[in-house]
Coordinates of C-alpha atoms and ligand atoms in Angstrom, one line a residue:
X1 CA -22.1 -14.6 -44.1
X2 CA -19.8 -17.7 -43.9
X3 CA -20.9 -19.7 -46.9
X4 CA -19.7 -23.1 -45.9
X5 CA -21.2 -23.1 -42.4
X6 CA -24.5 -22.2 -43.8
X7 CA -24.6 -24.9 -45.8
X8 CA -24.0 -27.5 -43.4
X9 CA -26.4 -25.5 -41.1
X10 CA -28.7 -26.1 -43.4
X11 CA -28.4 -29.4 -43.5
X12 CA -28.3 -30.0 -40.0
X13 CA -31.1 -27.9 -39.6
X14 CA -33.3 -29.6 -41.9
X15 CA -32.6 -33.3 -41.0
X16 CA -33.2 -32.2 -37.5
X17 CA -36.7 -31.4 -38.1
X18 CA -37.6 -33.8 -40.5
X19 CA -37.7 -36.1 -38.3
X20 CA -38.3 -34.4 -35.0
X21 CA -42.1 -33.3 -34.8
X22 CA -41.3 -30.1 -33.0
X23 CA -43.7 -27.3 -34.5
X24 CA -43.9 -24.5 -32.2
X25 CA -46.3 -23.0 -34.5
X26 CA -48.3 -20.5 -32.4
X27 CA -46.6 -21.4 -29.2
X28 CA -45.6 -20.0 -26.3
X29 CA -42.6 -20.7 -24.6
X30 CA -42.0 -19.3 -20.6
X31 CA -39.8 -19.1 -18.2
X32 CA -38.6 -16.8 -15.6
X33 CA -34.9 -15.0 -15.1
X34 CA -34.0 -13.8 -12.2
X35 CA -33.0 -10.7 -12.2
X36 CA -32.6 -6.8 -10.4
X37 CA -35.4 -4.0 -11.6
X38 CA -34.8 -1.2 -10.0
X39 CA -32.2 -1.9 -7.8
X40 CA -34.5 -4.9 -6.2
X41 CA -34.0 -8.6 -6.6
X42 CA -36.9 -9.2 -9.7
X43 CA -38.3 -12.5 -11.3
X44 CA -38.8 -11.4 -14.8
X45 CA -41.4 -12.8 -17.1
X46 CA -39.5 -14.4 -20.3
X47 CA -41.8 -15.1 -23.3
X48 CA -40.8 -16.9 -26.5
X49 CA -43.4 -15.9 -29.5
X50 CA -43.4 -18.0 -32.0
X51 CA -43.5 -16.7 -35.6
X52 CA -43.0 -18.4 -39.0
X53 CA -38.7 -18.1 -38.5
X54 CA -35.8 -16.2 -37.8
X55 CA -34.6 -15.0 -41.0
X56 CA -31.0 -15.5 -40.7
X57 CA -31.8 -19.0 -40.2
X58 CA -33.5 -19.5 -43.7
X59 CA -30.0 -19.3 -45.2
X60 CA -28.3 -22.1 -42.3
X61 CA -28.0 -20.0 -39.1
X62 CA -25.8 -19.3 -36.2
X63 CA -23.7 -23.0 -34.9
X64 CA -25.0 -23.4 -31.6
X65 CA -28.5 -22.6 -31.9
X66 CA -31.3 -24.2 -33.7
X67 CA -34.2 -21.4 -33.5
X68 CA -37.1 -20.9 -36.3
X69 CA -38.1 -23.4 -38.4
X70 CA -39.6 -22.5 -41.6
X71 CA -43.9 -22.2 -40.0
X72 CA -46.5 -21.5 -41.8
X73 CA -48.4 -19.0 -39.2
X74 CA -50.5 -16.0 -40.4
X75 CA -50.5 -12.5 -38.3
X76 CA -53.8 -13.5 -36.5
X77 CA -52.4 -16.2 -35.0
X78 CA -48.8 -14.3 -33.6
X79 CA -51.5 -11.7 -32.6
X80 CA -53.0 -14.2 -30.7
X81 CA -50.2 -15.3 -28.9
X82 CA -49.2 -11.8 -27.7
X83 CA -52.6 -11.7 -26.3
X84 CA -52.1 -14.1 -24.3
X85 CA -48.6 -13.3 -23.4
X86 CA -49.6 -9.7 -21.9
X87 CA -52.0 -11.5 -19.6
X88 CA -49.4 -14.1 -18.1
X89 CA -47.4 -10.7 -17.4
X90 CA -50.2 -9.3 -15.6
X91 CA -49.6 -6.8 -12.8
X92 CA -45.5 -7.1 -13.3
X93 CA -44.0 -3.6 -14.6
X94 CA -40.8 -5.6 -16.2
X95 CA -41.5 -7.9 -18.9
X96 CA -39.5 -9.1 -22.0
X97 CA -40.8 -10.8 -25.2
X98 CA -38.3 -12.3 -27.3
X99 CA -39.6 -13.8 -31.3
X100 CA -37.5 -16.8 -33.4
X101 CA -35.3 -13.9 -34.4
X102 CA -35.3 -10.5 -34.7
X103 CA -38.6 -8.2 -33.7
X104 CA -37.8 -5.1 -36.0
X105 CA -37.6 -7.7 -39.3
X106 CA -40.5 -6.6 -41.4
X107 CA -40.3 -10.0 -42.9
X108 CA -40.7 -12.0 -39.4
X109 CA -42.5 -9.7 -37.3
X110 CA -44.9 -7.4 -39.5
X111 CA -45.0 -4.0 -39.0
X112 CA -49.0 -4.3 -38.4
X113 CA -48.0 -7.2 -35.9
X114 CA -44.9 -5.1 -34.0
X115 CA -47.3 -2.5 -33.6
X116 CA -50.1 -4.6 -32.1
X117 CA -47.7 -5.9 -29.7
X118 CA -46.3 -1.8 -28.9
X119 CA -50.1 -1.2 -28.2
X120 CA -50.8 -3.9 -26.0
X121 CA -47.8 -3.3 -24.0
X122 CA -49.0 0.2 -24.0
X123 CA -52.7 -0.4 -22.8
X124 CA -51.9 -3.4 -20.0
X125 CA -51.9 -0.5 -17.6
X126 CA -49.1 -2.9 -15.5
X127 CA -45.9 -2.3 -17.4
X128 CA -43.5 0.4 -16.7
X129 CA -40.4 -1.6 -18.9
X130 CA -40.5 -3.6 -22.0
X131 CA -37.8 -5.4 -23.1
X132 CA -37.5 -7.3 -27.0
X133 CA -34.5 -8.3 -29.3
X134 CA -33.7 -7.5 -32.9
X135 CA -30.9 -7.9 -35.1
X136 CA -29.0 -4.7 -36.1
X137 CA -29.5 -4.4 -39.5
X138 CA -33.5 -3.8 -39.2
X139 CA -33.4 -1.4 -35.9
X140 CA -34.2 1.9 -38.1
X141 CA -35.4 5.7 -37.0
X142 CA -38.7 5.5 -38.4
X143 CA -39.3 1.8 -36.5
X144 CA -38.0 3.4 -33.4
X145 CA -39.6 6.4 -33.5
X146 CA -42.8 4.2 -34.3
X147 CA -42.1 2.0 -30.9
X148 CA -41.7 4.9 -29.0
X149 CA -44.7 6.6 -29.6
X150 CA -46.8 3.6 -28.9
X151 CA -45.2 2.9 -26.1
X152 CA -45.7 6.5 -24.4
X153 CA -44.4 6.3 -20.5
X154 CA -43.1 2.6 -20.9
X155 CA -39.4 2.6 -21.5
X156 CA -38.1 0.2 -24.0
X157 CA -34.7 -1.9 -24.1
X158 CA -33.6 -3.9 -26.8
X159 CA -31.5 -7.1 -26.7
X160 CA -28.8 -7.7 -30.0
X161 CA -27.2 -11.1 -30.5
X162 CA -23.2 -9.5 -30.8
X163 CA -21.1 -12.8 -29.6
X164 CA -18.0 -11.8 -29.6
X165 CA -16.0 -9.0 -30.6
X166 CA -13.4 -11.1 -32.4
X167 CA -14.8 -11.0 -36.2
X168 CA -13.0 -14.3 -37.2
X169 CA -15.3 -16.1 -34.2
X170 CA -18.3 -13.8 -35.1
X171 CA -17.7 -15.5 -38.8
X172 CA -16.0 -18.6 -38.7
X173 CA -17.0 -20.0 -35.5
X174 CA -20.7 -18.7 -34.6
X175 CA -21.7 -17.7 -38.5
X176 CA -23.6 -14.5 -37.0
X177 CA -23.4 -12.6 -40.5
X178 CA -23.2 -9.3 -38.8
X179 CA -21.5 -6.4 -40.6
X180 CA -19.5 -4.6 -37.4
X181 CA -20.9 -0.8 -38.9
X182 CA -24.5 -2.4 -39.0
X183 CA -23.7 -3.2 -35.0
X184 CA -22.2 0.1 -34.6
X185 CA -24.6 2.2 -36.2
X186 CA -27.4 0.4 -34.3
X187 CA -25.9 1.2 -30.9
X188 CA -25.4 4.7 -32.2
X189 CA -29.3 5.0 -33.0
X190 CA -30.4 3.5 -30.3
X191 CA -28.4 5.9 -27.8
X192 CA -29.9 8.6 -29.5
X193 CA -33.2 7.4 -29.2
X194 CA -32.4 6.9 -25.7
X195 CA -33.6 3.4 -25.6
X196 CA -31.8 0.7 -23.5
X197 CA -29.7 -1.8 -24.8
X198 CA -28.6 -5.4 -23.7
X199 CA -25.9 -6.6 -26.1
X200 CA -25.4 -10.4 -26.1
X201 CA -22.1 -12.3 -25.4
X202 CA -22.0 -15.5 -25.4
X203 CA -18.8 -18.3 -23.8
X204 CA -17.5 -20.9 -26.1
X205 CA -18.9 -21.4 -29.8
X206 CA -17.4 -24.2 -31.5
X207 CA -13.6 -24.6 -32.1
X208 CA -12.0 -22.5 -29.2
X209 CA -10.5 -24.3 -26.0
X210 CA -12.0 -23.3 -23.0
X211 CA -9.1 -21.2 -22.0
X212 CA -9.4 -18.7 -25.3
X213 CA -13.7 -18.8 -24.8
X214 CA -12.9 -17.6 -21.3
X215 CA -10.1 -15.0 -22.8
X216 CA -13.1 -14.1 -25.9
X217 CA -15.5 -13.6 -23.5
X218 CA -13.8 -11.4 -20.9
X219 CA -12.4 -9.1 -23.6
X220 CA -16.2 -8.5 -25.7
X221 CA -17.6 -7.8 -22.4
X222 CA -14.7 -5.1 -21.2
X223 CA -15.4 -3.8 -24.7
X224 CA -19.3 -3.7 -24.8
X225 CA -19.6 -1.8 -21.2
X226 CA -16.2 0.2 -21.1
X227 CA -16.2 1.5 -24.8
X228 CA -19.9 1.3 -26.0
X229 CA -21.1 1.7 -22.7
X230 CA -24.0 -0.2 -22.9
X231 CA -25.4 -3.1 -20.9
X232 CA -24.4 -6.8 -21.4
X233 CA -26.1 -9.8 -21.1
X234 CA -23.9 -12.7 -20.8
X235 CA -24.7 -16.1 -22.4
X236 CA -22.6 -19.5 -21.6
X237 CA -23.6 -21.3 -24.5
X238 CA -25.8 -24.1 -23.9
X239 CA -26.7 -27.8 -25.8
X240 CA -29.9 -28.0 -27.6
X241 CA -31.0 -31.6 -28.4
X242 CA -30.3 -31.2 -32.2
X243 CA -30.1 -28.9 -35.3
X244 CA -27.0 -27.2 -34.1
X245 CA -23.1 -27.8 -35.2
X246 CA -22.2 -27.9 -31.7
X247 CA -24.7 -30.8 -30.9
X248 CA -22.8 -32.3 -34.0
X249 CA -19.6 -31.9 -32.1
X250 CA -20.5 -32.9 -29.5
X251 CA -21.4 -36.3 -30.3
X252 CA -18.5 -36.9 -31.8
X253 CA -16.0 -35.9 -29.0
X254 CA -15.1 -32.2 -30.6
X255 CA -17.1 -29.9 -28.6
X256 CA -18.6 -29.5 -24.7
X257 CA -20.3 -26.3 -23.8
X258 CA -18.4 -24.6 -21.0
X259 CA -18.4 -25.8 -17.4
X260 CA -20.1 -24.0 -14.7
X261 CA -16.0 -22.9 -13.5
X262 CA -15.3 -21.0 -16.5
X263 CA -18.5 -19.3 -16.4
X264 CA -17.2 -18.3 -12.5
X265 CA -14.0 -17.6 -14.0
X266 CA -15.6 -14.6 -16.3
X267 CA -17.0 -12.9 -13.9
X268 CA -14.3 -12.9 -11.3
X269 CA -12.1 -11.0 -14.0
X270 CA -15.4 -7.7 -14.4
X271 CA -14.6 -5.2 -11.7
X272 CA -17.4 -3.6 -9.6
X273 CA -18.0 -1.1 -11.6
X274 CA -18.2 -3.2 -14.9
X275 CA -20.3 -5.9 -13.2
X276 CA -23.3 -2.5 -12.6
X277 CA -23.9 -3.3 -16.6
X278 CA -23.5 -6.8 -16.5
X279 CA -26.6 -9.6 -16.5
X280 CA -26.5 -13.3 -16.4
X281 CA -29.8 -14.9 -17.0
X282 CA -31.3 -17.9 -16.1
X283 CA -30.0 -20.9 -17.5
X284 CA -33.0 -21.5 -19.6
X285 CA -34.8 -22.1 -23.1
X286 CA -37.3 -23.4 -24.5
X287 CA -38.1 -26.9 -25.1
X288 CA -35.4 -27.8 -27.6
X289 CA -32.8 -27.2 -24.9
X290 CA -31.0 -30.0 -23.7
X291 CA -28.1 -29.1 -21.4
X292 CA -26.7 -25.8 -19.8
X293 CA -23.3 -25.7 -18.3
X294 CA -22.6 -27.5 -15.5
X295 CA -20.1 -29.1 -13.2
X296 CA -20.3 -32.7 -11.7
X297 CA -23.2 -33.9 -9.5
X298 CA -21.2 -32.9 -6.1
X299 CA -21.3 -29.6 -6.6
X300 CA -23.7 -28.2 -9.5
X301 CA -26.8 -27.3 -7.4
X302 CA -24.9 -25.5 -4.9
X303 CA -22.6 -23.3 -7.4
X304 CA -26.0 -22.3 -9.3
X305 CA -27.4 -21.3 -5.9
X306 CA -24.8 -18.9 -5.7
X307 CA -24.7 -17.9 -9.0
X308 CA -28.6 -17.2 -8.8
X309 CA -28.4 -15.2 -5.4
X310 CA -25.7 -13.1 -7.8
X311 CA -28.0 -12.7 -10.3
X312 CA -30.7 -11.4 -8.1
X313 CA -27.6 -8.9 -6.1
X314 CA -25.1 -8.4 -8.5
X315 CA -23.0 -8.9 -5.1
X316 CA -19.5 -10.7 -6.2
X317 CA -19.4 -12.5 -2.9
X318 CA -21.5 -14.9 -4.2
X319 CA -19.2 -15.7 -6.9
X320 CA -15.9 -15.4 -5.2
X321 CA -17.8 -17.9 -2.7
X322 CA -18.8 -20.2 -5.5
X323 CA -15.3 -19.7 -6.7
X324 CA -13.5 -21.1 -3.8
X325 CA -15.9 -24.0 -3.5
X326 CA -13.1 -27.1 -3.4
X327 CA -14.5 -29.6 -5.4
X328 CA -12.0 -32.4 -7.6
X329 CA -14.3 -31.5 -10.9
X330 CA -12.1 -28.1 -10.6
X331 CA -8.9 -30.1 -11.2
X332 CA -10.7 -31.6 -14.5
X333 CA -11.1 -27.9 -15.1
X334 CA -8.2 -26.6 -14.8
X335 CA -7.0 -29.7 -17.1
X336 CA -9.2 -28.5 -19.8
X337 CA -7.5 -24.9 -19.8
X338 CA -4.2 -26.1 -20.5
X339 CA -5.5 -27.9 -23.7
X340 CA -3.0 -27.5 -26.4
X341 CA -4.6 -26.7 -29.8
X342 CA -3.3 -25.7 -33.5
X343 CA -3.6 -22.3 -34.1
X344 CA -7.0 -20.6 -34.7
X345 CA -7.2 -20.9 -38.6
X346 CA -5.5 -24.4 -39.1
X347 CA -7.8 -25.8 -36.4
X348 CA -10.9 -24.0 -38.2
X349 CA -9.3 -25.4 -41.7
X350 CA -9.1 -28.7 -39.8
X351 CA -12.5 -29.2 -38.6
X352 CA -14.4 -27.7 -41.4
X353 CA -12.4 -30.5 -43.3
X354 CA -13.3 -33.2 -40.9
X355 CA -16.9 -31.8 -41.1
X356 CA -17.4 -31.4 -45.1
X357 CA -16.2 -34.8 -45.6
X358 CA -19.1 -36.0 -43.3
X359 CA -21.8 -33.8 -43.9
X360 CA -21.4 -33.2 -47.5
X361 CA -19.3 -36.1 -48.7
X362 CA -15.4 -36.4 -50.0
X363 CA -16.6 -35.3 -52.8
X364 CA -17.9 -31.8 -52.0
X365 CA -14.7 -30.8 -50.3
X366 CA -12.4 -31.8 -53.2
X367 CA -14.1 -29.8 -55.4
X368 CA -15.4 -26.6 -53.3
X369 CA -12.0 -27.2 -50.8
X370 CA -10.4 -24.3 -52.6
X371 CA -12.8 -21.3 -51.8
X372 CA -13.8 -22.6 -48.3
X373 CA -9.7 -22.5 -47.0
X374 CA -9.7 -19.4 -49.1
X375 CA -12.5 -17.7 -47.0
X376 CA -11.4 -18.6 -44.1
X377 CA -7.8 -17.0 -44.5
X378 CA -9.5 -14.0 -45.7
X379 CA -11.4 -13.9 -42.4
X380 CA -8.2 -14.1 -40.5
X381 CA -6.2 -11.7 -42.1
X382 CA -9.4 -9.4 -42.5
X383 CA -9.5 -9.4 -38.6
X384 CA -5.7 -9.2 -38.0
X385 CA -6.1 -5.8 -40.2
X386 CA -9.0 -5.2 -38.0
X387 CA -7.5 -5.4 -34.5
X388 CA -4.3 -3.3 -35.7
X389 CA -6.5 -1.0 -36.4
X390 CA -8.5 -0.6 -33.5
X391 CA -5.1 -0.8 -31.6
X392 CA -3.8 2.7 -33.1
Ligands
ZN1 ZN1 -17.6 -30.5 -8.7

């Protein structure tokens, strides 16, 4: 885990909801993503459960997203809320239930309360496919096993937050703490078990230019379906209204999430054939969520028309035709792509600077400067190493 950025996390975090009265405790957050089940044009049911946090965000948390807050909510009360969730789903074979975090952490989601939720998706009598998300390092046989047995007939998939495949942007951009063999060993299990999986990849954390999130992007999703196989589900990354470092950014000048082109842009470089384990999902959150990516006013509404009617099709036409929409925001675009930057780890070096000074004070960074430029070279060279060796 990248020390530094946890600690401003933290920070940022903990201001944020200090003084934003925003307890989801024992809420249920909604919405619908269109989608395909099988091989049909699908709304599917997507429920938030709250629970008391994500784990990974007790120690700061990923940079663009500001998810579980430290709740004080007891197992009745989550219990409660999946009650209620199975009965929005009624009658739809497809649903998917997503928690602050990570659904196979005993310390989040109990192992009493996982398996109340296995047997109430088993005893519906509706669903025929249950979706979920954990983090890598709790998916284990017995839990597995466990889920499988409960769930009988109903076949299970399970969403894991990946990013990127770059390990410096995993670590020094997004702070996602994950160890690579954790990830791998995960989609390993999970194969054998022969449960689903939906790995997440997300375009433009904090510090790249649009051109290399586009470049990131394409290259972790080529890698997810062409060498692990597996399905993707692709995330432009999106504003939240605080308690994230890109919301920081943001306000002052050094961050925008990705426009609505570059999203376009992604796609248009999968081929058929990769596109057949590809997913976009709606564009939505819950109510923290200020902004997803977007174009100007003239031609926002049409392009997410198109991008929805792909979603529900998986037909490219719909992109290619979104694509070749003429519209002057796509000069502004293109502008953006030829943004010159320093290279990678100066520019990381740079910011964190910039950020240090203001978050934690001139003070911090003279004296902790040393080991926070010091991790980050590590990082860099660990991943050169890394992407040699992959190469041979
Ligand atoms: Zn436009």
């Amino acid at each position: 885990m990248n020390k530094f950025l946890s600690l401003v996390m933290l920070k940022l975090r903990n201001d944020f909801y200090q003084n934003y009265d925003c307890s989801y405790n024992g809420l249920i957050s909604r919405h619908t993503s269109p989608t395909m089940y099988n091989g049909k044009p699908y709304d599917l049911p997507f429920l938030e459960i709250g629970t008391k946090d994500c784990k990974h965000a007790e120690f700061g948390g990923c940079t663009m997203c500001n998810f579980g807050k430290d709740e004080k909510i007891n197992e009745n009360k989550i219990i409660k809320q999946l009650e209620i969730a199975f009965e929005i789903c009624r009658k739809k074979p497809f649903v998917h239930m997503a928690v602050c975090g990570s659904t196979f952490d005993d310390w989040e989601f109990s192992p009493l309360v996982r398996k109340k939720m296995f047997e109430l998706a088993n005893k519906c009598g509706y669903l025929e496919y249950f979706g979920t998300e954990s983090r890598p390092e709790d998916i284990t046989p017995e839990k597995l096993e466990e889920a499988k047995s409960i769930l009988g007939d109903i076949k299970l998939s399970i969403g894991i937050g990946f990013e990127s495949s770059n390990f410096f942007i995993r670590e020094c951009c997004v702070n996602k703490g994950l160890k690579k063999g954790d990830f791998l060993t995960s989609v390993n299990l999970l194969k054998k078990y022969n449960i689903d999986q939906e790995i997440h990849v997300i375009l433009k954390p904090p510090f790249l230019t649009e051109k290399e999130a586009i470049e990131d992007s394409i290259k972790t999703i080529k890698y997810v379906i062409n060498e692990l196989k597996v399905y993707v589900i692709f995330i432009p990354v999106n504003m939240r209204i605080g308690g994230t470092l890109t919301k920081w950014l943001n306000e002052k000048g050094l961050y925008n999430i990705p426009m609505l082109w570059s999203v376009l842009e992604v796609i248009m470089a999968l081929s058929e054939k990769e596109l057949e384990k590809f997913i976009i999902p709606a564009f939505e959150s819950s109510y923290t969520l200020q902004q997803v990516s977007e174009n100007c006013d003239k031609c926002t509404r049409r392009i997410r028309e198109l991008i929805l009617n792909f979603q529900y099709t998986k037909n490219k036409k719909f992109i290619e035709g979104a694509m070749n929409i003429k519209c002057g925001c796509k000069d502004i675009w293109k502008e953006r792509l030829k943004e010159k930057a320093l290279p990678l780890r100066e520019r990381i070096i740079k910011n964190y600077e910039f950020i240090a000074k203001e978050i934690l004070g001139n003070n911090w960074w003279i004296e902790n400067k040393n080991w926070v430029v010091e991790y980050v070279r590590c990082c860099s060279v660990l991943n050169s190493k890394k992407q040699e060796k992959s190469k041979e």
